[in-house]
CSV table of C-alpha atoms in Angstrom, one decimal:
chain,number,residue,atom,x,y,z
M,202,HIS,CA,-18.1,92.8,5.2
M,203,VAL,CA,-20.3,89.5,6.0
M,204,VAL,CA,-23.7,88.9,3.8
M,205,ARG,CA,-26.1,86.7,6.3
M,206,ASP,CA,-27.0,83.3,5.0
M,207,ALA,CA,-31.0,84.9,5.2
M,208,GLN,CA,-29.7,87.5,2.3
M,209,VAL,CA,-27.7,85.0,-0.2
M,210,GLU,CA,-31.4,82.9,0.0
M,211,ALA,CA,-33.2,86.1,-0.5
M,212,MET,CA,-30.9,87.0,-4.1
M,213,ARG,CA,-30.2,83.3,-4.8
M,214,LEU,CA,-34.4,83.0,-4.7
M,215,LYS,CA,-35.1,86.6,-6.5
M,216,LEU,CA,-32.6,85.4,-9.2
M,217,THR,CA,-33.6,82.2,-9.3
M,218,GLU,CA,-37.6,83.6,-10.7
M,219,MET,CA,-35.9,86.9,-12.7
M,220,VAL,CA,-34.2,83.6,-15.3
M,221,THR,CA,-37.6,81.3,-15.2
M,222,SER,CA,-39.7,84.1,-15.1
M,223,ASN,CA,-40.1,83.8,-19.1
M,224,ILE,CA,-40.8,80.0,-19.5
M,225,SER,CA,-44.7,79.3,-20.5
M,226,LYS,CA,-46.7,77.4,-22.2
M,227,GLY,CA,-46.1,77.2,-25.5
M,228,GLN,CA,-42.5,77.8,-25.1
M,229,ALA,CA,-39.8,76.3,-27.6
M,230,VAL,CA,-36.7,75.4,-25.1
M,231,THR,CA,-33.2,73.3,-24.1
M,232,VAL,CA,-32.4,72.0,-21.6
M,233,THR,CA,-29.3,72.8,-19.8
M,234,GLU,CA,-28.4,70.5,-16.8
M,235,GLY,CA,-29.8,67.1,-15.5
M,236,GLN,CA,-30.5,63.8,-17.8
M,237,TYR,CA,-32.5,65.2,-20.4
M,238,ARG,CA,-29.4,68.2,-21.4
M,239,GLY,CA,-29.4,69.3,-25.0
M,240,LEU,CA,-32.4,68.3,-25.9
M,241,GLU,CA,-35.2,70.8,-27.4
M,242,GLY,CA,-38.6,70.1,-26.4
M,243,VAL,CA,-42.2,73.0,-26.5
M,244,VAL,CA,-43.6,73.3,-23.0
M,245,THR,CA,-47.0,72.0,-22.2
M,246,GLY,CA,-47.6,73.7,-18.6
M,247,VAL,CA,-46.4,75.2,-15.7
M,248,GLU,CA,-46.7,74.2,-11.5
M,249,GLY,CA,-44.6,76.2,-9.7
M,250,ASP,CA,-41.1,76.1,-9.9
M,251,ASN,CA,-41.4,72.8,-12.8
M,252,ALA,CA,-42.7,73.2,-16.4
M,253,HIS,CA,-43.7,69.8,-17.9
M,254,VAL,CA,-41.6,69.8,-21.5
M,255,ARG,CA,-42.6,67.5,-24.4
M,256,PHE,CA,-40.2,66.2,-26.6
M,257,THR,CA,-40.1,64.8,-29.9
M,258,LEU,CA,-37.5,61.8,-30.4
M,259,ARG,CA,-36.9,59.4,-33.9
M,260,SER,CA,-39.1,57.1,-32.5
M,261,ILE,CA,-40.5,58.2,-29.1
M,262,ASP,CA,-42.5,61.0,-28.1
M,263,PHE,CA,-42.6,61.6,-24.2
M,264,VAL,CA,-43.3,64.9,-21.5
M,265,ALA,CA,-41.3,65.3,-18.1
M,266,ALA,CA,-41.2,67.7,-15.5
M,267,LEU,CA,-38.1,70.0,-15.2
M,268,PRO,CA,-36.8,72.4,-12.9
M,269,LYS,CA,-37.8,75.5,-15.1
M,270,ILE,CA,-34.1,76.8,-14.0
M,271,PHE,CA,-32.6,74.3,-16.2
M,272,LEU,CA,-34.4,75.7,-19.3
M,273,GLU,CA,-33.1,78.1,-22.0
M,274,GLU,CA,-35.9,79.5,-23.8
M,275,GLN,CA,-35.5,79.2,-28.1
M,276,PRO,CA,-35.9,82.3,-29.8
M,277,ALA,CA,-38.7,82.5,-31.5
M,278,GLU,CA,-39.1,81.4,-35.4
M,279,GLY,CA,-40.1,83.4,-38.1
M,280,LEU,CA,-39.6,86.4,-37.0
M,281,ASP,CA,-37.5,89.0,-38.6
M,282,GLU,CA,-35.9,91.5,-35.9
M,283,GLY,CA,-34.5,94.6,-38.1
């Protein structure tokens, strides 16, 4: 069996959509790829495939536009599951 490039691309786009669909304003996230890898921040806005994330470090506070696929959701704090 041969999988066509168009089918692979369609699956890749669907997977990207599934992974990034939960990223929303106010969400706490951790960056998983790129130059900000490992930093935690809060999403201040979403625009297409990108999210604007605010990072607050000891001596600097900044916002960066990052691909949503580079972000991992953080669990909500203060909620008891059980």
